[in-house]
Amino acid sequence: ARTGETRCQRGIGATNFSGDTSVGTLDGTNTASVSIAGGKVLTVDSGSFAGSLTGGGSLVKSTGGSLTLSGAGAGNYVGTTTVDAGTLDFIQVVTLLGQVTNNSTLNFGGAGTTTLTGGLTGSGTTTFSGNGSITSRSGTGVVNFLGNVSISTVTGSGDLNIASGKSLTIQQGVYSGSITGSGDLVKTTGGELELIGSSSNYGATVVQAGLLTVNSDVTTTGVIVAAGASLGGSGSINGNVFVSGFLAPGNSPGILTVTGTETLANNSTFQAEIGGSTAGSGNNFHDQSNVVGNVVIGTGVDIDLISWNGFTSVARGDTLTLVKATGGIAGRFADTVGSGLTGWTLFDNSSDAAHQFGNL
């Protein structure tokens, strides 16, 4: 086919596109194959193609209408994939090596795992009917996850919708969009995932490793932090919080608000950066966990006090309110440890021995 040619491609054999080519309708059986030369672009308006797409080039879906790619080898080209208009449907599981940019409608089917090695971006709506593995996700588009999907790095503001009974695993990034649906959000490796967009009414939040920083309003059925993992931030969590690792409220420093029950499990650690004698955000304040509900402290739970902005001491008799709870506090911390704040002693307020006022 000549560069810039617009034509209708139908058949059962092999077609090689050596230049940039536009095709009005791409049809073909499962014995058909189309090869796109490296560095070249095949632009398709619509069609139903059951064969394979190969070569080093890229695919663009243009204009309205649908292009359905149902062949097992539909994703065997190594270039980028762009959906500018209409709908592109991959019926079977594919592995796309180049970046995928969706500015319209993109659907991934199949019962296995679709892999987007080059990542996903754009402003359109993308749906994964099965499982997925995505290197990176950015842009403003909505992504619907009907299976279990993992994403290495997330940025951008587009909403992420997790189906009931499924999980979305995100390892790191700064995400300003909204997490919705009934499924679970999971973090399994080191690094930091920061949530700066409001998320509502999704399932559990499970932090198995690394740091989850909540700097927005998040509504979840519960946050579970495993041993060795950390939860921090200056946002609000609507849901119970259960910490076996580190609870580190604030953003150097700041206040993390929890509406629900906050549990510090046996041998967990409460970390607080201390830059002053008052809780708040900024260099001259200290971290605080503000709980609208009750706090349960297990055995062997230490407070790790970390000096911030050169702060080393308070005046004799001054107090730091590190934990507040409207429903009271059950249990007590074991001891204080810290960096740059040695020699501190942990006292229970004698006028509040049972923590009935909910302050520590």
Short mmCIF file of C-alpha atoms in Angstrom, two decimals, residues 3-337:
data_model
loop_
_atom_site.label_atom_id
_atom_site.label_comp_id
_atom_site.label_asym_id
_atom_site.label_seq_id
_atom_site.Cartn_x
_atom_site.Cartn_y
_atom_site.Cartn_z
CA THR A 3 1.92 6.10 1.84
CA GLY A 4 -1.22 8.09 2.61
CA GLU A 5 -3.52 5.72 0.70
CA THR A 6 -7.11 5.32 1.91
CA ARG A 7 -8.53 1.95 1.08
CA CYS A 8 -10.68 -0.94 2.23
CA GLN A 9 -8.66 -3.97 3.30
CA ARG A 10 -10.44 -7.33 3.26
CA GLY A 11 -9.01 -10.80 2.92
CA ILE A 12 -7.35 -13.89 4.26
CA GLY A 13 -3.73 -13.39 3.24
CA ALA A 14 -0.79 -11.22 4.27
CA THR A 15 -0.58 -7.46 3.73
CA ASN A 16 2.55 -5.39 4.34
CA PHE A 17 2.30 -1.65 4.93
CA SER A 18 5.69 -0.08 4.29
CA GLY A 19 4.57 3.52 4.77
CA ASP A 20 2.06 5.55 6.76
CA THR A 21 -1.31 4.21 5.63
CA SER A 22 -4.98 5.02 6.22
CA VAL A 23 -7.57 2.27 5.90
CA GLY A 24 -11.30 3.00 5.90
CA THR A 25 -12.41 -0.50 6.85
CA LEU A 26 -10.12 -3.29 8.06
CA ASP A 27 -11.73 -6.71 7.76
CA GLY A 28 -10.14 -10.15 7.69
CA THR A 29 -10.39 -13.75 8.84
CA ASN A 30 -8.17 -15.46 11.38
CA THR A 31 -5.73 -16.41 8.60
CA ALA A 32 -5.17 -12.80 7.61
CA SER A 33 -2.13 -10.83 8.75
CA VAL A 34 -1.14 -7.19 8.53
CA SER A 35 2.44 -6.02 9.04
CA ILE A 36 3.19 -2.37 9.85
CA ALA A 37 6.73 -1.30 9.05
CA GLY A 38 8.87 0.06 11.88
CA GLY A 39 8.35 3.75 12.51
CA LYS A 40 5.20 3.83 10.34
CA VAL A 41 1.55 4.30 11.32
CA LEU A 42 -1.54 2.36 10.26
CA THR A 43 -4.68 4.49 10.75
CA VAL A 44 -8.00 2.62 10.69
CA ASP A 45 -11.54 4.00 10.79
CA SER A 46 -13.51 0.83 11.55
CA GLY A 47 -13.83 -2.87 10.86
CA SER A 48 -13.75 -6.39 12.26
CA PHE A 49 -10.38 -8.07 11.95
CA ALA A 50 -9.71 -11.60 13.25
CA GLY A 51 -6.13 -11.88 12.05
CA SER A 52 -2.80 -10.72 13.45
CA LEU A 53 -1.15 -7.30 13.49
CA THR A 54 2.63 -7.44 13.46
CA GLY A 55 5.67 -5.32 12.72
CA GLY A 56 7.48 -2.43 14.33
CA GLY A 57 4.88 0.24 13.55
CA SER A 58 1.95 1.83 15.37
CA LEU A 59 -1.85 1.63 15.24
CA VAL A 60 -4.26 4.59 15.30
CA LYS A 61 -8.05 4.27 15.57
CA SER A 62 -9.63 7.36 13.97
CA THR A 63 -13.16 8.72 13.35
CA GLY A 64 -16.38 7.35 14.83
CA GLY A 65 -17.45 3.74 14.63
CA SER A 66 -15.83 0.62 16.00
CA LEU A 67 -12.75 -1.39 15.20
CA THR A 68 -12.87 -4.92 16.63
CA LEU A 69 -9.65 -6.90 16.79
CA SER A 70 -10.48 -10.49 17.71
CA GLY A 71 -7.35 -12.35 16.66
CA ALA A 72 -4.95 -13.96 19.10
CA GLY A 73 -2.13 -12.02 17.44
CA ALA A 74 -3.89 -8.65 17.35
CA GLY A 75 -1.33 -7.09 19.66
CA ASN A 76 1.86 -8.43 18.09
CA TYR A 77 3.02 -5.06 16.73
CA VAL A 78 5.60 -3.22 18.83
CA GLY A 79 4.67 0.43 18.28
CA THR A 80 2.17 2.64 20.07
CA THR A 81 -1.62 2.34 20.14
CA THR A 82 -3.78 5.47 19.89
CA VAL A 83 -7.57 5.77 20.03
CA ASP A 84 -8.54 9.24 18.78
CA ALA A 85 -12.25 8.58 18.14
CA GLY A 86 -14.82 5.79 18.21
CA THR A 87 -14.23 2.46 19.92
CA LEU A 88 -11.33 0.01 19.78
CA ASP A 89 -12.07 -3.51 21.09
CA PHE A 90 -9.43 -6.13 21.77
CA ILE A 91 -11.46 -9.31 22.17
CA GLN A 92 -8.61 -11.54 23.31
CA VAL A 93 -5.78 -11.00 25.79
CA VAL A 94 -2.95 -8.94 24.30
CA THR A 95 0.49 -7.67 25.26
CA LEU A 96 1.07 -4.17 23.92
CA LEU A 97 4.70 -3.07 24.10
CA GLY A 98 4.26 0.58 23.09
CA GLN A 99 2.42 3.30 24.98
CA VAL A 100 -1.37 3.17 24.78
CA THR A 101 -3.13 6.55 24.43
CA ASN A 102 -6.91 6.41 24.68
CA ASN A 103 -8.88 9.60 24.03
CA SER A 104 -12.18 7.87 23.29
CA THR A 105 -13.27 4.29 24.15
CA LEU A 106 -10.95 1.29 24.57
CA ASN A 107 -11.95 -2.18 25.73
CA PHE A 108 -9.72 -5.11 26.66
CA GLY A 109 -11.35 -8.54 26.78
CA GLY A 110 -10.14 -12.07 27.34
CA ALA A 111 -9.95 -14.34 30.36
CA GLY A 112 -6.20 -14.01 30.97
CA THR A 113 -3.95 -11.05 31.74
CA THR A 114 -3.64 -8.11 29.36
CA THR A 115 -0.23 -6.44 29.64
CA LEU A 116 0.47 -2.81 28.77
CA THR A 117 4.25 -2.59 28.92
CA GLY A 118 4.37 0.96 27.58
CA GLY A 119 1.71 2.23 29.96
CA LEU A 120 -1.73 3.80 29.57
CA THR A 121 -2.62 7.49 29.22
CA GLY A 122 -5.28 9.71 27.64
CA SER A 123 -8.67 11.24 28.35
CA GLY A 124 -11.00 8.43 27.26
CA THR A 125 -12.71 5.51 29.01
CA THR A 126 -10.80 2.23 29.23
CA THR A 127 -12.29 -1.05 30.46
CA PHE A 128 -10.45 -4.23 31.44
CA SER A 129 -12.86 -7.17 31.40
CA GLY A 130 -10.17 -9.55 32.64
CA ASN A 131 -6.97 -9.22 34.58
CA GLY A 132 -4.29 -6.70 33.69
CA SER A 133 -0.71 -5.60 34.27
CA ILE A 134 0.12 -1.94 33.50
CA THR A 135 3.56 -0.37 33.81
CA SER A 136 2.23 3.16 34.31
CA ARG A 137 -1.08 4.98 34.19
CA SER A 138 -1.51 8.74 33.67
CA GLY A 139 -3.98 11.14 32.08
CA THR A 140 -7.53 12.19 32.85
CA GLY A 141 -9.52 9.26 31.52
CA VAL A 142 -11.66 6.81 33.51
CA VAL A 143 -10.47 3.22 33.86
CA ASN A 144 -12.87 0.41 34.79
CA PHE A 145 -11.33 -2.73 36.30
CA LEU A 146 -13.60 -5.78 36.09
CA GLY A 147 -10.72 -8.14 36.95
CA ASN A 148 -7.64 -8.04 39.13
CA VAL A 149 -5.19 -5.45 37.80
CA SER A 150 -1.76 -4.25 38.93
CA ILE A 151 -0.18 -0.87 38.10
CA SER A 152 3.43 -0.07 38.90
CA THR A 153 3.13 3.74 38.87
CA VAL A 154 0.03 5.94 38.89
CA THR A 155 -0.23 9.67 38.17
CA GLY A 156 -2.95 11.86 36.70
CA SER A 157 -6.52 12.55 37.72
CA GLY A 158 -8.77 10.08 35.89
CA ASP A 159 -11.06 7.97 38.08
CA LEU A 160 -10.26 4.32 38.80
CA ASN A 161 -13.29 2.06 39.29
CA ILE A 162 -12.73 -1.35 40.94
CA ALA A 163 -15.39 -4.05 40.55
CA SER A 164 -16.76 -5.91 43.56
CA GLY A 165 -14.61 -8.84 44.63
CA LYS A 166 -11.62 -7.61 42.61
CA SER A 167 -8.44 -5.78 43.57
CA LEU A 168 -6.41 -2.96 42.10
CA THR A 169 -2.77 -3.14 43.14
CA ILE A 170 -0.81 0.13 42.88
CA GLN A 171 2.80 0.33 43.97
CA GLN A 172 3.72 4.01 43.84
CA GLY A 173 2.91 7.44 42.44
CA VAL A 174 0.99 10.63 43.19
CA TYR A 175 -2.67 10.17 42.26
CA SER A 176 -5.14 13.07 42.18
CA GLY A 177 -8.20 11.22 40.88
CA SER A 178 -10.94 9.27 42.66
CA ILE A 179 -11.01 5.56 43.49
CA THR A 180 -14.54 4.19 43.27
CA GLY A 181 -16.37 0.87 43.14
CA SER A 182 -16.61 -1.98 45.64
CA GLY A 183 -13.23 -3.63 45.10
CA ASP A 184 -10.04 -3.34 47.14
CA LEU A 185 -6.98 -1.11 46.80
CA VAL A 186 -3.73 -2.98 47.54
CA LYS A 187 -0.09 -1.92 47.83
CA THR A 188 2.46 -4.75 47.91
CA THR A 189 5.98 -3.29 47.40
CA GLY A 190 8.19 -0.51 48.76
CA GLY A 191 7.95 3.11 47.69
CA GLU A 192 5.26 5.70 48.35
CA LEU A 193 1.74 5.94 47.00
CA GLU A 194 0.21 9.35 47.72
CA LEU A 195 -3.53 9.93 47.35
CA ILE A 196 -4.38 13.61 46.83
CA GLY A 197 -7.81 13.17 45.23
CA SER A 198 -11.01 12.37 47.12
CA SER A 199 -12.11 8.73 46.90
CA SER A 200 -15.40 7.31 48.07
CA ASN A 201 -17.13 4.06 48.91
CA TYR A 202 -14.66 1.50 47.65
CA GLY A 203 -13.60 -1.69 49.45
CA ALA A 204 -10.68 -2.31 51.76
CA THR A 205 -7.29 -0.58 51.58
CA VAL A 206 -4.46 -3.04 52.22
CA VAL A 207 -0.89 -1.76 52.67
CA GLN A 208 1.44 -4.76 52.65
CA ALA A 209 4.68 -2.82 52.09
CA GLY A 210 5.96 0.72 51.61
CA LEU A 211 4.13 3.91 52.55
CA LEU A 212 0.55 4.94 51.80
CA THR A 213 0.12 8.71 52.25
CA VAL A 214 -3.46 9.97 52.45
CA ASN A 215 -3.62 13.69 51.71
CA SER A 216 -7.28 13.78 50.72
CA ASP A 217 -10.67 12.52 51.88
CA VAL A 218 -10.91 8.74 51.50
CA THR A 219 -13.94 6.58 52.29
CA THR A 220 -13.08 2.88 52.53
CA THR A 221 -14.40 -0.16 54.38
CA GLY A 222 -11.11 -0.20 56.27
CA VAL A 223 -7.37 0.38 56.11
CA ILE A 224 -5.08 -2.53 57.03
CA VAL A 225 -1.36 -1.82 57.43
CA ALA A 226 0.88 -4.89 57.64
CA ALA A 227 4.01 -5.21 59.78
CA GLY A 228 6.82 -3.20 58.22
CA ALA A 229 4.45 -1.03 56.15
CA SER A 230 3.41 2.56 56.94
CA LEU A 231 0.36 4.83 56.82
CA GLY A 232 0.71 8.62 56.87
CA GLY A 233 -0.66 11.88 55.54
CA SER A 234 -2.71 14.89 56.55
CA GLY A 235 -6.04 13.87 55.03
CA SER A 236 -9.16 12.18 56.33
CA ILE A 237 -9.98 8.47 56.37
CA ASN A 238 -13.60 7.45 56.76
CA GLY A 239 -13.31 3.85 57.90
CA ASN A 240 -11.59 1.74 60.53
CA VAL A 241 -7.77 1.67 60.59
CA PHE A 242 -5.80 -1.36 61.80
CA VAL A 243 -2.02 -0.92 61.97
CA SER A 244 0.49 -3.71 62.55
CA GLY A 245 3.37 -1.64 61.16
CA PHE A 246 3.86 2.12 61.45
CA LEU A 247 1.26 4.84 61.89
CA ALA A 248 2.97 8.10 60.90
CA PRO A 249 0.34 10.86 60.70
CA GLY A 250 1.09 14.17 59.04
CA ASN A 251 3.19 15.62 56.27
CA SER A 252 6.17 16.93 58.17
CA PRO A 253 4.25 17.64 60.36
CA GLY A 254 0.44 17.41 60.10
CA ILE A 255 -2.80 15.91 61.38
CA LEU A 256 -4.37 12.70 60.07
CA THR A 257 -8.09 12.39 60.85
CA VAL A 258 -9.77 8.99 61.15
CA THR A 259 -13.52 8.54 61.47
CA GLY A 260 -13.91 5.06 62.91
CA THR A 261 -11.86 2.81 65.19
CA GLU A 262 -8.09 3.19 65.07
CA THR A 263 -6.21 0.13 66.31
CA LEU A 264 -2.47 0.01 66.97
CA ALA A 265 -1.81 -3.72 67.10
CA ASN A 266 0.72 -5.39 69.40
CA ASN A 267 4.32 -4.28 68.73
CA SER A 268 3.34 -1.67 66.17
CA THR A 269 4.83 1.84 66.21
CA PHE A 270 3.34 5.33 66.34
CA GLN A 271 5.70 7.81 64.64
CA ALA A 272 5.44 11.55 65.22
CA GLU A 273 7.58 14.37 63.89
CA ILE A 274 7.97 17.08 66.53
CA GLY A 275 8.61 20.65 65.40
CA GLY A 276 6.75 22.41 68.20
CA SER A 277 4.39 21.94 71.13
CA THR A 278 1.16 22.36 69.10
CA ALA A 279 -0.39 19.94 66.60
CA GLY A 280 -0.74 21.22 63.06
CA SER A 281 0.78 21.51 59.61
CA GLY A 282 4.09 23.27 59.18
CA ASN A 283 7.61 23.44 60.56
CA ASN A 284 6.69 24.68 64.05
CA PHE A 285 4.03 22.07 64.83
CA HIS A 286 3.86 18.37 65.63
CA ASP A 287 2.05 15.38 64.13
CA GLN A 288 -1.24 14.17 65.53
CA SER A 289 -3.73 11.37 65.00
CA ASN A 290 -7.21 12.88 65.39
CA VAL A 291 -9.80 10.12 65.71
CA VAL A 292 -13.54 10.64 65.54
CA GLY A 293 -14.21 7.37 67.30
CA ASN A 294 -12.11 5.26 69.65
CA VAL A 295 -8.46 4.21 69.74
CA VAL A 296 -7.22 0.78 70.82
CA ILE A 297 -3.53 0.41 71.73
CA GLY A 298 -2.07 -3.09 72.01
CA THR A 299 0.88 -4.25 74.04
CA GLY A 300 4.45 -3.26 73.19
CA VAL A 301 3.44 -0.24 71.11
CA ASP A 302 6.14 2.44 71.10
CA ILE A 303 6.04 6.12 70.23
CA ASP A 304 8.86 7.06 67.86
CA LEU A 305 9.49 10.80 68.29
CA ILE A 306 11.41 12.39 65.43
CA SER A 307 12.90 15.87 65.69
CA TRP A 308 11.68 18.20 62.93
CA ASN A 309 13.20 21.49 61.82
CA GLY A 310 15.86 21.39 64.53
CA PHE A 311 13.38 21.06 67.39
CA THR A 312 14.90 19.23 70.37
CA SER A 313 12.94 20.03 73.52
CA VAL A 314 9.89 21.57 75.13
CA ALA A 315 9.72 23.46 78.41
CA ARG A 316 9.40 21.39 81.57
CA GLY A 317 5.79 20.53 82.16
CA ASP A 318 4.66 21.13 78.58
CA THR A 319 2.61 18.40 76.91
CA LEU A 320 2.19 17.15 73.35
CA THR A 321 -1.22 15.82 72.35
CA LEU A 322 -0.24 13.15 69.83
CA VAL A 323 -3.49 11.17 69.83
CA LYS A 324 -7.05 12.50 70.23
CA ALA A 325 -10.14 10.33 70.24
CA THR A 326 -13.74 11.39 70.80
CA GLY A 327 -14.63 7.86 71.92
CA GLY A 328 -11.70 7.43 74.30
CA ILE A 329 -8.47 5.45 74.24
CA ALA A 330 -8.06 1.88 75.47
CA GLY A 331 -4.55 0.75 76.33
CA ARG A 332 -1.33 2.72 76.61
CA PHE A 333 1.99 3.11 74.86
CA ALA A 334 4.95 1.10 76.08
CA ASP A 335 7.80 3.59 75.76
CA THR A 336 9.26 6.42 73.72
CA VAL A 337 12.10 6.05 71.27
#
